[in-house]
Tab-separated table of C-alpha atoms in Angstrom:
chain	number	residue	atom	x	y	z
A	24	MET	CA	0.000	0.000	0.000
A	25	THR	CA	1.299	3.446	-0.949
A	26	VAL	CA	0.738	6.207	1.565
A	27	LYS	CA	0.472	9.673	0.068
A	28	THR	CA	1.242	12.694	2.200
A	29	ILE	CA	-0.761	15.767	1.232
A	30	TYR	CA	0.872	19.056	2.124
A	31	ALA	CA	-0.751	22.433	2.247
A	32	ARG	CA	-1.305	24.093	-1.118
A	33	GLY	CA	-0.940	27.731	-1.944
A	34	PRO	CA	0.400	30.748	-0.069
A	35	GLN	CA	-1.946	30.311	2.907
A	36	GLY	CA	-0.731	26.789	3.636
A	37	ALA	CA	-0.304	25.787	7.255
A	38	GLY	CA	2.422	23.814	8.939
A	39	GLY	CA	5.313	25.878	7.635
A	40	PHE	CA	4.552	25.161	3.982
A	41	GLY	CA	3.238	28.569	3.044
A	42	GLY	CA	4.002	29.246	-0.596
A	43	ILE	CA	4.111	26.891	-3.577
A	44	THR	CA	4.722	23.181	-3.177
A	45	ILE	CA	5.711	20.475	-5.661
A	46	GLY	CA	4.822	16.823	-5.060
A	47	ASP	CA	5.460	13.729	-7.115
A	48	GLY	CA	1.786	12.728	-6.890
A	49	VAL	CA	2.707	9.300	-5.541
A	50	THR	CA	4.165	9.792	-2.070
A	51	THR	CA	3.471	13.513	-1.725
A	52	GLU	CA	0.946	15.975	-3.087
A	53	GLY	CA	1.381	19.717	-3.291
A	54	THR	CA	0.277	22.705	-5.333
A	55	TYR	CA	1.666	21.109	-8.506
A	56	ASN	CA	2.207	17.371	-8.909
A	57	GLY	CA	3.873	14.898	-11.234
A	58	GLN	CA	6.990	12.807	-11.659
A	59	THR	CA	8.497	14.812	-14.527
A	60	GLN	CA	9.741	18.367	-14.933
A	61	ALA	CA	6.182	19.586	-15.620
A	62	PRO	CA	5.253	20.572	-12.033
A	63	PHE	CA	8.576	22.417	-11.745
A	64	VAL	CA	7.786	24.456	-14.855
A	65	SER	CA	4.401	25.438	-13.395
A	66	ALA	CA	5.811	26.172	-9.949
A	67	VAL	CA	8.635	28.341	-11.282
A	68	ALA	CA	6.209	30.404	-13.362
A	69	ALA	CA	3.928	30.855	-10.352
A	70	ALA	CA	6.810	31.794	-8.068
A	71	ILE	CA	8.147	34.411	-10.460
A	72	ALA	CA	4.677	35.914	-10.805
A	73	SER	CA	3.785	35.857	-7.100
A	74	GLY	CA	7.084	36.103	-5.250
A	75	PHE	CA	6.201	33.099	-3.094
A	76	PRO	CA	8.896	30.481	-2.344
A	77	ILE	CA	8.870	26.956	-3.742
A	78	VAL	CA	9.166	23.893	-1.519
A	79	VAL	CA	9.893	20.640	-3.377
A	80	LEU	CA	8.384	17.798	-1.394
A	81	PRO	CA	9.891	14.327	-0.983
A	82	GLY	CA	9.654	12.249	-4.123
A	83	SER	CA	11.328	11.040	-7.294
A	84	TYR	CA	11.230	13.120	-10.453
A	85	THR	CA	12.595	12.379	-13.934
A	86	PHE	CA	13.519	15.291	-16.189
A	87	THR	CA	13.250	14.702	-19.931
A	88	GLU	CA	14.169	18.327	-20.568
A	89	PRO	CA	15.579	21.160	-18.448
A	90	VAL	CA	13.574	23.791	-16.572
A	91	GLU	CA	14.412	27.422	-17.247
A	92	ILE	CA	14.397	29.826	-14.313
A	93	ALA	CA	14.063	33.269	-15.869
A	94	GLY	CA	13.236	35.289	-12.753
A	95	PRO	CA	14.158	35.481	-9.066
A	96	ILE	CA	12.868	32.555	-6.974
A	97	ASP	CA	13.661	30.615	-3.816
A	98	MET	CA	13.478	26.829	-4.329
A	99	ARG	CA	14.208	24.468	-1.478
A	100	GLY	CA	14.041	20.704	-1.313
A	101	PHE	CA	12.311	19.279	1.736
A	102	GLY	CA	13.340	15.773	2.702
A	103	GLU	CA	14.466	13.295	0.045
A	104	VAL	CA	14.071	15.030	-3.318
A	105	LEU	CA	15.669	13.097	-6.190
A	106	ILE	CA	15.789	14.321	-9.789
A	107	THR	CA	17.015	11.877	-12.440
A	108	VAL	CA	18.323	13.335	-15.706
A	109	ASN	CA	17.095	11.412	-18.756
A	110	HIS	CA	17.838	13.499	-21.852
A	111	THR	CA	20.706	14.841	-23.954
A	112	GLU	CA	20.130	18.601	-23.949
A	113	SER	CA	22.977	20.916	-22.921
A	114	VAL	CA	21.406	21.764	-19.547
A	115	GLY	CA	20.514	18.817	-17.370
A	116	VAL	CA	18.125	20.182	-14.735
A	117	PHE	CA	17.976	23.928	-14.036
A	118	ASP	CA	18.853	26.601	-16.605
A	119	VAL	CA	19.106	29.775	-14.528
A	120	THR	CA	18.852	32.745	-16.897
A	121	ALA	CA	17.522	35.230	-14.336
A	122	ASN	CA	19.880	38.158	-13.918
A	123	SER	CA	19.660	38.003	-10.124
A	124	GLY	CA	18.161	36.486	-7.018
A	125	VAL	CA	17.829	32.716	-7.512
A	126	LEU	CA	18.246	30.272	-4.624
A	127	ILE	CA	18.388	26.510	-5.244
A	128	GLU	CA	18.895	24.405	-2.151
A	129	GLY	CA	18.509	20.826	-0.988
A	130	ILE	CA	18.036	19.057	-4.341
A	131	LYS	CA	19.594	15.702	-5.264
A	132	ILE	CA	20.450	15.158	-8.927
A	133	ILE	CA	21.659	11.949	-10.552
A	134	SER	CA	22.629	11.087	-14.121
A	135	SER	CA	23.797	7.759	-15.528
A	136	THR	CA	24.821	8.615	-19.092
A	137	PHE	CA	27.686	10.770	-20.290
A	138	VAL	CA	26.379	13.671	-22.386
A	139	ALA	CA	29.146	15.879	-23.737
A	140	SER	CA	28.954	19.491	-22.477
A	141	GLN	CA	25.845	18.881	-20.358
A	142	GLU	CA	25.668	21.024	-17.195
A	143	HIS	CA	23.163	20.046	-14.513
A	144	ILE	CA	22.754	23.447	-12.843
A	145	LYS	CA	23.714	26.204	-15.256
A	146	ILE	CA	23.689	29.891	-14.285
A	147	ARG	CA	24.114	32.564	-16.954
A	148	PRO	CA	22.563	35.980	-17.591
A	149	LEU	CA	19.914	35.982	-20.321
A	150	SER	CA	20.680	39.639	-20.973
A	151	GLY	CA	23.527	41.912	-19.938
A	152	THR	CA	26.780	40.768	-18.402
A	153	THR	CA	25.926	39.963	-14.786
A	154	SER	CA	24.406	37.059	-12.860
A	155	LEU	CA	23.955	38.784	-9.523
A	156	GLY	CA	23.741	37.205	-6.112
A	157	HIS	CA	22.564	33.698	-6.979
A	158	LYS	CA	22.861	31.054	-4.252
A	159	ILE	CA	23.373	27.358	-5.029
A	160	ARG	CA	23.635	25.542	-1.720
A	161	ASN	CA	23.372	22.124	-0.096
A	162	ASN	CA	22.690	20.175	-3.287
A	163	THR	CA	23.986	16.709	-4.186
A	164	ILE	CA	24.978	15.808	-7.742
A	165	THR	CA	26.008	12.265	-8.687
A	166	PHE	CA	27.475	11.213	-12.033
A	167	ASN	CA	26.976	7.463	-12.352
A	168	HIS	CA	28.229	6.783	-15.882
A	169	PHE	CA	31.160	4.446	-16.440
A	170	VAL	CA	31.851	5.321	-20.080
A	171	ALA	CA	32.476	8.817	-21.470
A	172	SER	CA	32.255	8.330	-25.223
A	173	GLY	CA	33.264	11.483	-27.087
A	174	PHE	CA	34.954	13.198	-24.157
A	175	SER	CA	38.117	15.066	-25.089
A	176	ALA	CA	40.195	16.795	-22.423
A	177	GLY	CA	40.866	20.488	-22.986
A	178	THR	CA	38.017	21.035	-25.446
A	179	GLY	CA	35.393	22.144	-22.927
A	180	ASN	CA	33.050	19.246	-23.627
A	181	GLU	CA	33.171	17.736	-20.147
A	182	MET	CA	29.996	17.354	-18.101
A	183	ARG	CA	29.650	19.798	-15.199
A	184	GLY	CA	27.724	19.639	-11.970
A	185	ILE	CA	27.372	23.391	-11.357
A	186	SER	CA	28.331	26.021	-13.935
A	187	LEU	CA	28.370	29.786	-13.267
A	188	THR	CA	28.966	32.337	-16.045
A	189	ARG	CA	29.421	36.068	-15.394
A	190	GLY	CA	28.504	35.764	-11.753
A	191	MET	CA	28.849	38.674	-9.353
A	192	GLY	CA	28.638	38.051	-5.620
A	193	CYS	CA	27.195	34.557	-6.062
A	194	ASP	CA	27.443	31.891	-3.362
A	195	ILE	CA	28.235	28.290	-4.383
A	196	ALA	CA	28.381	26.474	-1.078
A	197	ASN	CA	28.004	23.182	0.769
A	198	ASN	CA	27.322	21.112	-2.337
A	199	TRP	CA	28.324	17.445	-2.547
A	200	ILE	CA	29.410	16.262	-5.983
A	201	TYR	CA	30.352	12.694	-6.865
A	202	PRO	CA	32.043	12.871	-10.279
A	203	SER	CA	32.864	10.322	-12.937
A	204	LEU	CA	34.778	10.103	-16.199
A	205	GLY	CA	34.925	13.364	-18.114
A	206	SER	CA	33.129	15.465	-15.506
A	207	THR	CA	33.988	18.613	-13.549
A	208	GLY	CA	32.322	19.251	-10.218
A	209	ILE	CA	32.127	23.071	-10.215
A	210	TYR	CA	32.978	25.490	-13.035
A	211	GLY	CA	32.980	29.285	-12.942
A	212	THR	CA	33.986	31.775	-15.622
A	213	LEU	CA	34.058	35.518	-16.340
A	214	GLY	CA	32.785	36.492	-12.902
A	215	SER	CA	33.924	38.557	-9.951
A	216	ARG	CA	33.653	38.420	-6.168
A	217	ASN	CA	31.989	35.017	-6.186
A	218	HIS	CA	32.343	32.743	-3.168
A	219	TYR	CA	33.007	29.028	-3.691
A	220	HIS	CA	33.215	27.361	-0.306
A	221	ASN	CA	32.578	24.246	1.756
A	222	ASN	CA	31.928	22.140	-1.334
A	223	HIS	CA	32.903	18.486	-1.515
A	224	VAL	CA	34.031	16.701	-4.676
A	225	THR	CA	34.810	13.192	-3.605
A	226	ASN	CA	33.916	9.510	-3.632
A	227	LEU	CA	31.130	7.473	-2.063
A	228	VAL	CA	33.142	4.983	-0.017
A	229	ASN	CA	34.087	5.297	3.637
A	230	ALA	CA	37.775	4.486	3.220
A	231	ASN	CA	40.387	6.828	4.618
A	232	LEU	CA	43.917	7.051	3.272
A	233	PRO	CA	46.155	5.179	2.936
A	234	ASN	CA	43.516	2.463	2.720
A	235	THR	CA	41.589	3.981	-0.177
A	236	SER	CA	41.797	1.392	-2.911
A	237	ASP	CA	42.058	2.312	-6.567
A	238	ALA	CA	38.650	0.770	-7.117
A	239	SER	CA	36.989	3.020	-4.543
A	240	ARG	CA	38.218	6.285	-6.052
A	241	ARG	CA	35.961	8.308	-8.348
A	242	ALA	CA	37.228	9.295	-11.763
A	243	ALA	CA	36.922	12.953	-12.743
A	244	TYR	CA	38.268	15.483	-15.201
A	245	ARG	CA	38.567	18.367	-12.725
A	246	GLY	CA	37.245	18.970	-9.241
A	247	ILE	CA	36.864	22.770	-9.321
A	248	HIS	CA	37.740	24.828	-12.421
A	249	LEU	CA	37.653	28.646	-12.326
A	250	LYS	CA	38.501	30.575	-15.484
A	251	ASP	CA	38.908	34.363	-15.641
A	252	GLU	CA	37.186	34.757	-12.274
A	253	GLY	CA	38.489	38.002	-10.789
A	254	SER	CA	38.588	38.700	-7.052
A	255	LEU	CA	37.362	35.194	-6.362
A	256	PHE	CA	37.038	33.553	-2.959
A	257	LEU	CA	37.812	29.828	-2.896
A	258	TYR	CA	37.912	28.420	0.600
A	259	SER	CA	37.190	25.410	2.806
A	260	ASN	CA	36.517	23.063	-0.113
A	261	ASP	CA	37.337	19.363	0.011
A	262	VAL	CA	38.511	17.489	-3.082
A	263	ALA	CA	39.452	13.956	-2.178
A	264	ASN	CA	39.716	10.322	-3.214
A	265	LEU	CA	39.595	10.909	-6.956
A	266	GLY	CA	41.559	9.339	-9.745
A	267	LEU	CA	40.639	5.800	-10.733
A	268	ILE	CA	37.317	4.378	-11.797
A	269	ALA	CA	36.278	0.983	-10.486
A	270	ALA	CA	35.403	-0.347	-13.942
A	271	GLY	CA	38.707	0.568	-15.580
A	272	THR	CA	42.425	0.857	-15.142
A	273	ASP	CA	43.221	4.427	-16.231
A	274	TYR	CA	43.746	7.404	-13.956
A	275	GLN	CA	41.433	10.119	-15.247
A	276	ILE	CA	41.684	13.241	-13.066
A	277	THR	CA	43.849	16.067	-14.416
A	278	ASN	CA	43.506	18.702	-11.681
A	279	ALA	CA	41.681	18.784	-8.379
A	280	ILE	CA	41.669	22.607	-8.415
A	281	TYR	CA	42.415	24.541	-11.612
A	282	ILE	CA	42.449	28.362	-11.690
A	283	GLU	CA	43.383	30.118	-14.915
A	284	PHE	CA	43.409	33.567	-16.475
A	285	SER	CA	43.694	34.458	-20.146
A	286	ASP	CA	46.883	36.063	-21.388
A	287	VAL	CA	46.163	39.780	-21.882
A	288	SER	CA	48.185	42.939	-21.523
A	289	PRO	CA	48.818	43.953	-17.894
A	290	LEU	CA	48.059	47.511	-18.975
A	291	VAL	CA	44.416	46.708	-19.670
A	292	ASP	CA	43.550	44.103	-17.069
A	293	GLU	CA	44.765	43.105	-13.647
A	294	LEU	CA	44.308	39.382	-13.546
A	295	GLY	CA	43.635	37.578	-10.349
A	296	HIS	CA	43.105	39.215	-6.984
A	297	ILE	CA	42.291	35.688	-5.859
A	298	LYS	CA	41.846	34.494	-2.291
A	299	VAL	CA	42.450	30.744	-2.001
A	300	TYR	CA	42.622	29.383	1.524
A	301	ASP	CA	41.751	26.492	3.844
A	302	ASN	CA	41.102	24.050	0.990
A	303	THR	CA	41.923	20.358	1.249
A	304	VAL	CA	43.106	18.217	-1.652
A	305	GLU	CA	43.803	14.729	-0.414
A	306	ASP	CA	44.424	11.273	-1.825
A	307	CYS	CA	43.925	12.303	-5.467
A	308	LEU	CA	45.878	10.490	-8.169
A	309	SER	CA	46.466	12.666	-11.204
A	310	SER	CA	47.501	12.080	-14.799
A	311	THR	CA	49.541	15.322	-14.635
A	312	ASP	CA	52.257	16.533	-12.313
A	313	SER	CA	50.091	19.278	-10.811
A	314	VAL	CA	47.012	18.363	-8.817
A	315	CYS	CA	46.427	22.060	-8.048
A	316	VAL	CA	47.147	24.723	-10.675
A	317	VAL	CA	47.055	28.537	-10.707
A	318	ARG	CA	47.907	30.081	-14.090
A	319	GLY	CA	48.108	33.721	-15.134
A	320	ALA	CA	47.071	35.269	-11.804
A	321	ARG	CA	49.147	38.382	-11.172
A	322	TRP	CA	47.780	39.047	-7.707
A	323	GLY	CA	46.563	36.650	-5.088
A	324	GLN	CA	46.780	35.108	-1.668
A	325	LEU	CA	47.140	31.365	-1.182
A	326	ASP	CA	47.169	30.434	2.459
A	327	ASN	CA	46.706	27.437	4.728
A	328	ASN	CA	45.716	24.982	2.006
A	329	PHE	CA	46.272	21.326	2.855
A	330	ASN	CA	47.592	18.949	0.178
A	331	CYS	CA	48.421	15.435	1.233
A	332	PHE	CA	48.879	11.936	-0.133
A	333	ASN	CA	48.375	12.997	-3.735
A	334	GLY	CA	50.275	11.193	-6.461
A	335	ILE	CA	50.922	10.892	-10.162
A	336	ALA	CA	49.573	7.959	-12.087
A	337	ASP	CA	52.058	5.571	-13.654
């Protein structure tokens, strides 16, 4: 017997669920219901129009296309909210095109097929040059593919968990990302004064070094990759136990943390002003000689970062 929990609907809802609710229609029922992206589309439109927050209720949802978020909203998962990606479009789950004010929190996302250049949570301004003050917090993203057909390192066609373009003062925090072949956990580009902190890009097995076996490591392309991000704050992140996939024999990670700036004249642009501190990179086996890389930054502070038990693949 299936027990369905019915939560309050609409902005006058009781029990702390005032606002707009999404249920899967099987275990939970809210303002909008269904096991696809459809109730999310309706809820986002209603939230933008009304200003009310969205609470996603416990349930399983399968997205066959992404959901665009074109205006400021607050969306929070309540309990066990699982979204499975089942399509090949360039954005996996949420395409945030609002210029400011989007919060996404407490959502679990899983994909099982490698799709070149697919980004599960993508933030970019639809107009202008600024994505202002977005907050992507406390989400879990799992890449469960074991083959990455078509992936080519250095071409930009890796999968990404969270991608931020032209962000200003955005907060990417407390997310857990379990990567796989040809995937990057967090990517940011062309922004300024964004905070990337307390994120975890790691494996799923409780095995501490030096007992982490090759089979228990997660493959990845990069853990965190920041490109032309001026005045960035990167702190208290944990990138660990990456490097070898259980189904294969090749070390796949290139860099746990990769920060780069384009080569331009110092007379027209001061590159860097980066603050990188209190990060941990541990027990990662790389296919290059640099697990952590900073390139082209003319100004910066790197302090109190902990790198231990990292190695180069044979």
